[in-house]
Coordinates of C-alpha atoms in Angstrom, one line a residue:
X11 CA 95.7 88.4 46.4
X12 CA 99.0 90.2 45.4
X13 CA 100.8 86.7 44.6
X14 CA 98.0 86.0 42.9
X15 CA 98.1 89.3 40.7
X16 CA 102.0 88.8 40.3
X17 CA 101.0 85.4 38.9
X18 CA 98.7 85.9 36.9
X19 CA 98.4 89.5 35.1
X20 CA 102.2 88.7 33.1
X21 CA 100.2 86.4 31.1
X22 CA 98.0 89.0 29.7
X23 CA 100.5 91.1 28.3
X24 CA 101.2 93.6 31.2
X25 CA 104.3 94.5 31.6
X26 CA 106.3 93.7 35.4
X27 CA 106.6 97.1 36.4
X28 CA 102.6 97.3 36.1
X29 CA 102.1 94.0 37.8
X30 CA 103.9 95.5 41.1
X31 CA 101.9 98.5 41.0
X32 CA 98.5 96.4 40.7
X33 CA 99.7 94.4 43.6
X34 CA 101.0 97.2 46.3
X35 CA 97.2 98.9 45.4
X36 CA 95.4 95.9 46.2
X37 CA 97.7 95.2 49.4
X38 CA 96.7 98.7 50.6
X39 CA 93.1 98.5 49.5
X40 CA 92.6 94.9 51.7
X41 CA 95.0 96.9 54.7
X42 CA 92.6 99.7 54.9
X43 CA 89.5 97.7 54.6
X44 CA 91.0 95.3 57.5
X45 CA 91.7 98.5 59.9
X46 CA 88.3 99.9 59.1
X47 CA 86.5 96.9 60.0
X48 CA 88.7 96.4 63.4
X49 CA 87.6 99.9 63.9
X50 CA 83.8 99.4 63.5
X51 CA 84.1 95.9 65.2
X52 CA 86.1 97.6 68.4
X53 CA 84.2 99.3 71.2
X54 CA 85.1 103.1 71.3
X55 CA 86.8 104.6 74.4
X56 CA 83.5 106.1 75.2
X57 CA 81.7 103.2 74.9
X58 CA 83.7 100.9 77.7
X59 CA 83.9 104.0 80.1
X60 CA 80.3 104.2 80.5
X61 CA 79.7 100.4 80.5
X62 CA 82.3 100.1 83.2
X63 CA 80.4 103.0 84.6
X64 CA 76.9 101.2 84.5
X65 CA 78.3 98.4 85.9
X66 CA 79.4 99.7 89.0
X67 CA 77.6 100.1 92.2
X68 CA 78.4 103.4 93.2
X69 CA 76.2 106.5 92.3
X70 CA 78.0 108.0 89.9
X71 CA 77.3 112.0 87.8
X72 CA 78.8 114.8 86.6
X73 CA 77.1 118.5 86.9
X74 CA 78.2 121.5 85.5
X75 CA 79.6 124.6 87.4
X76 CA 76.2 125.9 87.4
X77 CA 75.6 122.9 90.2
X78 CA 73.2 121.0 86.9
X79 CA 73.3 117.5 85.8
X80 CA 74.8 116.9 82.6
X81 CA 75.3 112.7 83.1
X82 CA 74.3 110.2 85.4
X83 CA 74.8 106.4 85.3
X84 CA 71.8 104.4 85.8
X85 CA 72.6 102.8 88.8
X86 CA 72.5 106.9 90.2
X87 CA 69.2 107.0 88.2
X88 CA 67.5 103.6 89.8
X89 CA 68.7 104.8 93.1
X90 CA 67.5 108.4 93.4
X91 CA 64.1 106.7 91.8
X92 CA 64.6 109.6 88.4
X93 CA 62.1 109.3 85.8
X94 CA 62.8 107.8 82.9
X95 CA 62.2 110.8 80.5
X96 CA 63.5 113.4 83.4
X97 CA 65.7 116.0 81.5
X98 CA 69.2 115.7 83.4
X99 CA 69.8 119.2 82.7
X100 CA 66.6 120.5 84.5
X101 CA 68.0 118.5 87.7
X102 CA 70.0 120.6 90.0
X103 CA 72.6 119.0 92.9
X104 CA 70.3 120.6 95.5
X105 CA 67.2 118.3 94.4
X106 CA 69.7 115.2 95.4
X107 CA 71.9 115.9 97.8
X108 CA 71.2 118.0 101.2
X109 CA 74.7 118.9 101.6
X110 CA 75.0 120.5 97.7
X111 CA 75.9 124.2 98.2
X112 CA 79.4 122.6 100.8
X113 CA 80.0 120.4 98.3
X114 CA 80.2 122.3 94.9
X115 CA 82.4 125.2 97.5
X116 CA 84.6 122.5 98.1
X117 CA 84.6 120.8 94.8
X118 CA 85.7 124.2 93.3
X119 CA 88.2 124.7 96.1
X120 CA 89.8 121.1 95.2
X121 CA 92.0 122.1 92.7
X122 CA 95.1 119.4 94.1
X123 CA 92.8 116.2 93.8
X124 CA 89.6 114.7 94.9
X125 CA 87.3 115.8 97.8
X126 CA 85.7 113.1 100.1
X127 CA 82.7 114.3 102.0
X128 CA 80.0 112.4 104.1
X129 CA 76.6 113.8 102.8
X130 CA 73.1 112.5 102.1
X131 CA 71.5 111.8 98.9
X132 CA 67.5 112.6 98.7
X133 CA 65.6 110.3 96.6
X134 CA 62.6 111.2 94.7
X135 CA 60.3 109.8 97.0
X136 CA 62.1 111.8 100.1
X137 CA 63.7 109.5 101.8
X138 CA 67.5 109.9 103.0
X139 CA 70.6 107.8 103.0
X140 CA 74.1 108.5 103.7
X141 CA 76.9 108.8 101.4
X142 CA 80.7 109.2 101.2
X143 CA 81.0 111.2 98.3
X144 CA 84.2 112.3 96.2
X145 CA 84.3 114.9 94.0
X146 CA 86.3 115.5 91.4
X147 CA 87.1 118.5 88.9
X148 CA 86.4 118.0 85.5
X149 CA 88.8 119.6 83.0
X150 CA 88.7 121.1 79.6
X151 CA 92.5 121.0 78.7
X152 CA 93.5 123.3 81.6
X153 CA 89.9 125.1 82.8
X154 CA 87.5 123.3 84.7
X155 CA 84.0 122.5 83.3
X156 CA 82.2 121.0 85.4
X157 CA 82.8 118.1 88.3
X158 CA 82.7 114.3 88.9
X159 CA 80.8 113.1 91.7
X160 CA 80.7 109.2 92.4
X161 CA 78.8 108.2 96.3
X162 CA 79.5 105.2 97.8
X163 CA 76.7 104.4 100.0
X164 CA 77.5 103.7 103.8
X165 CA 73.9 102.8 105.2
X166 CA 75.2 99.0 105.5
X167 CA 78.2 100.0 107.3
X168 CA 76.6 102.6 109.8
X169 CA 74.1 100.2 110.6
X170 CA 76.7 96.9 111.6
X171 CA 78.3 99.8 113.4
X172 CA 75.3 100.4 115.4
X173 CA 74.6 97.1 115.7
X174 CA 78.0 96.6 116.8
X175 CA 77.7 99.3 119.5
X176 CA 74.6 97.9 120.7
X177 CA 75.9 94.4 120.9
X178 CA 78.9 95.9 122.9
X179 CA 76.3 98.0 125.6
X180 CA 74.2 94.8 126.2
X181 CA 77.6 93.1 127.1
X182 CA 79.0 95.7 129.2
X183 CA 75.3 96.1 130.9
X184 CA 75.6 92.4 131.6
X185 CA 79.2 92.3 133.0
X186 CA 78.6 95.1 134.8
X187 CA 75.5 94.1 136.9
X188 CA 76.9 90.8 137.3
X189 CA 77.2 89.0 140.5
X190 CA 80.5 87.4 140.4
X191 CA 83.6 89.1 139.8
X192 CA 85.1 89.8 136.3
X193 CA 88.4 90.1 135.0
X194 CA 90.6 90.5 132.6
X195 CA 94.4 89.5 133.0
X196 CA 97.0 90.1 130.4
X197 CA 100.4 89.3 131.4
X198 CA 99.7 89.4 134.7
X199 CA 98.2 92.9 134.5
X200 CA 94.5 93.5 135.4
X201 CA 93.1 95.5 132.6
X202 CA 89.6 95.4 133.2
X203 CA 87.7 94.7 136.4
X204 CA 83.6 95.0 137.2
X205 CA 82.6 96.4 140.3
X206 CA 81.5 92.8 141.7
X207 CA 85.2 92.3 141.7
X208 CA 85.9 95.5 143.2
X209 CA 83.6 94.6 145.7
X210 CA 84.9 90.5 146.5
X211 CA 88.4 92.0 146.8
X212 CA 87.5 95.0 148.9
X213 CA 89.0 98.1 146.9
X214 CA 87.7 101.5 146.8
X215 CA 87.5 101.4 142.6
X216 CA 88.2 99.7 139.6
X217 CA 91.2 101.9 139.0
X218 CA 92.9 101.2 142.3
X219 CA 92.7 97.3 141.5
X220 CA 93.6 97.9 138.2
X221 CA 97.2 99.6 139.7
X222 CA 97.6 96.0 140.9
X223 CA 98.9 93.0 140.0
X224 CA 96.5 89.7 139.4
X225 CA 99.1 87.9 141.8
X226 CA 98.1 89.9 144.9
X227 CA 94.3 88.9 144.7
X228 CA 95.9 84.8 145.0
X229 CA 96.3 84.3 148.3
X230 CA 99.9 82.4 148.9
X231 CA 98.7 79.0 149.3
X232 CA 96.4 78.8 145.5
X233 CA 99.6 81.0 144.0
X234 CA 101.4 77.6 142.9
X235 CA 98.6 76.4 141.4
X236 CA 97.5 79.5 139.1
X237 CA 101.2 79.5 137.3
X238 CA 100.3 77.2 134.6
X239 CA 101.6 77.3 131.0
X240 CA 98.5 78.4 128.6
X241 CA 101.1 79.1 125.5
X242 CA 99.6 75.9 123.8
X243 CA 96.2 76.6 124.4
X244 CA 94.2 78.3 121.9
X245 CA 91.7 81.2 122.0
X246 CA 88.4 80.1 123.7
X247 CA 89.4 76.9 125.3
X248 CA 88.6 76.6 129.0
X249 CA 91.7 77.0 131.4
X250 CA 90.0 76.6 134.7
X251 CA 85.9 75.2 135.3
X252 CA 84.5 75.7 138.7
X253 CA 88.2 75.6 139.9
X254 CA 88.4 76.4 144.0
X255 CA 91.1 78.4 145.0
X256 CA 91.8 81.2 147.9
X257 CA 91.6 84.8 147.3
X258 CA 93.7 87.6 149.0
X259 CA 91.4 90.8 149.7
X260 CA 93.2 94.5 149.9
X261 CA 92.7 94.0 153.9
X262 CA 94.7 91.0 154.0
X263 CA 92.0 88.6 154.4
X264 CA 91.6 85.2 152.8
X265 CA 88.4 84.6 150.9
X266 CA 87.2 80.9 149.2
X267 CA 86.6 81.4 145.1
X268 CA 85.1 79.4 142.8
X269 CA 86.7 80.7 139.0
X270 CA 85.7 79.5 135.7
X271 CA 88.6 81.0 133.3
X272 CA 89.4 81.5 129.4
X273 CA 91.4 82.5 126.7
X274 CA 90.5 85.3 125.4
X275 CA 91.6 87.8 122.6
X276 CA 92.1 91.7 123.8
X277 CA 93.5 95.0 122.0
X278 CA 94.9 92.3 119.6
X279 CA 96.7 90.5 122.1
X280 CA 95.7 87.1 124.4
X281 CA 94.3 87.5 127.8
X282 CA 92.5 85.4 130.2
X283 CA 89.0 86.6 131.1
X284 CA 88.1 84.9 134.7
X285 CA 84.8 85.1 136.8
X286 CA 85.3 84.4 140.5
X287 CA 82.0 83.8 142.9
X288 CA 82.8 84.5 146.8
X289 CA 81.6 81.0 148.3
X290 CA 83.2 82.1 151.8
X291 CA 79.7 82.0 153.5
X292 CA 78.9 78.9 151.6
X293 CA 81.7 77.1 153.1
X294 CA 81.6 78.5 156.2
X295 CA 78.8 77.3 156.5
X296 CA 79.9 73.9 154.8
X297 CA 82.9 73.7 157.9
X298 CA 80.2 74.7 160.7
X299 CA 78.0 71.9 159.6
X300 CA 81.2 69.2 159.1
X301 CA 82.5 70.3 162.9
X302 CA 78.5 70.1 164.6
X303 CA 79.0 66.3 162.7
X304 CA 82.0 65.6 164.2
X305 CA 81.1 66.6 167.7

């Protein structure tokens, strides 16, 4: 539009000096009129904190030092089941969260940086749910106003935890009241034995075969056959399947196994987990029966 101007008003008598002036005014007019509409056109600060806000999962408010709501996203609304016309600044903390009074004394005591708690949130409907919580002072240039709360809910994790836990009882149960002998051998250690191993060895307790070596439960003729290479094996693949071999009790006495064995991973680290079943009576019996054949 200025070239234009510079082109054009020269015609009509103006003089140069004029012609500039027209131009600059009308370069500063379009300027200001392009800013202002990049201004309007631009979300405001305000605006992209609270949709990043909404769009969050986490229950997220602010309340005042008087322990009021003064914000609250609507995820925090839908969750805590708040009416839609509820006056936020009729809602105290203690209406929503059991553990309100520790948490404003600790939010006003967190001058340094954020506070994490484990509380509970109460919904409307008075149900409870756990939450780790961090709170945060809000600042007016240097003086507090008011503080930040945003929950992360940790129902899902606490309940694959007790899942977990409950998973890992039911194993031990089972291991534990197994008939055949369990272990756990990690370079050449026994870490973990069940008392029907205890019991096919001979030892008083787990803890006194645990203070010995795998070796000396191998009686001398099976030990050339147990040192076998497993380095290229991976976790879960079988290393022995109804394998026979000798065992060597604490008394000195030489027992028949059968051991099914596997790779296995532990504290990290790979282990073999073997189960040994005493057939000594079974083929006792098995060598009574050959020799009243034979004779």
């Amino acid at each position: 539009a200025a070239l234009v101007l510079d082109a054009s008003i020269p015609f009509y008598g103006f003089r140069p000096l004029i012609t500039g002036g027209f131009s600059s005014l009308v370069v500063v007019i379009l300027s200001a009129s392009a800013l202002r509409g990049t201004r309007i056109n631009s979300p405001f600060p305000e605006i992209v904190a609270e949709t990043l806000l909404d769009t969050t999962g986490d229950l997220v408010c602010v309340v005042g030092l008087d322990g009021y709501l003064s914000y609250a996203t609507d995820v925090f609304r839908r969750v805590l089941l708040l009416n839609e016309g509820e006056q936020l600044g009729r809602i105290h903390l203690r209406e929503l969260v059991e553990e309100a009074d520790r948490v404003m004394e600790n939010a006003a005591n967190g001058m340094e940086g954020p506070v994490s708690l484990e509380v509970h949130f109460k919904t409307r409907t008075g149900s409870v749910f756990p939450e780790a919580l961090s709170v945060s002072q809000l600042l007016d240039k240097t003086r507090p106003s008011g503080f930040v709360l945003v929950g992360r809910d940790l129902s899902e994790p606490r309940e694959l935890a007790r899942k977990y836990e409950e998973s890992q009882e039911k194993y031990r149960n089972i291991v534990e009241s197994s008939l055949d002998g369990i272990v756990v051998i990690q370079d050449g250690v026994l870490v973990f034995v069940n008392p029907s191993a205890v019991r096919i060895f001979g030892y008083e307790s787990a803890q006194e075969m645990m203070q010995t070596s795998f070796n000396d439960t191998v009686a001398p003729g099976s030990k050339p056959f147990m040192l076998r290479d497993y380095q290229n094996k991976s976790i879960g693949e079988d290393i022995f399947r109804n394998y026979e071999m000798k065992g060597h009790t604490k008394s000195g006495n030489i027992i028949d196994l059968e051991i099914n064995a596997k790779l296995v991973p532990w504290n990290g680290r790979t282990a073999v987990q073997a189960s040994f079943r005493d057939t000594t009576e079974r083929k006792n019996l098995e060598r009574e029966q050959a020799l009243w054949f034979w004779e």
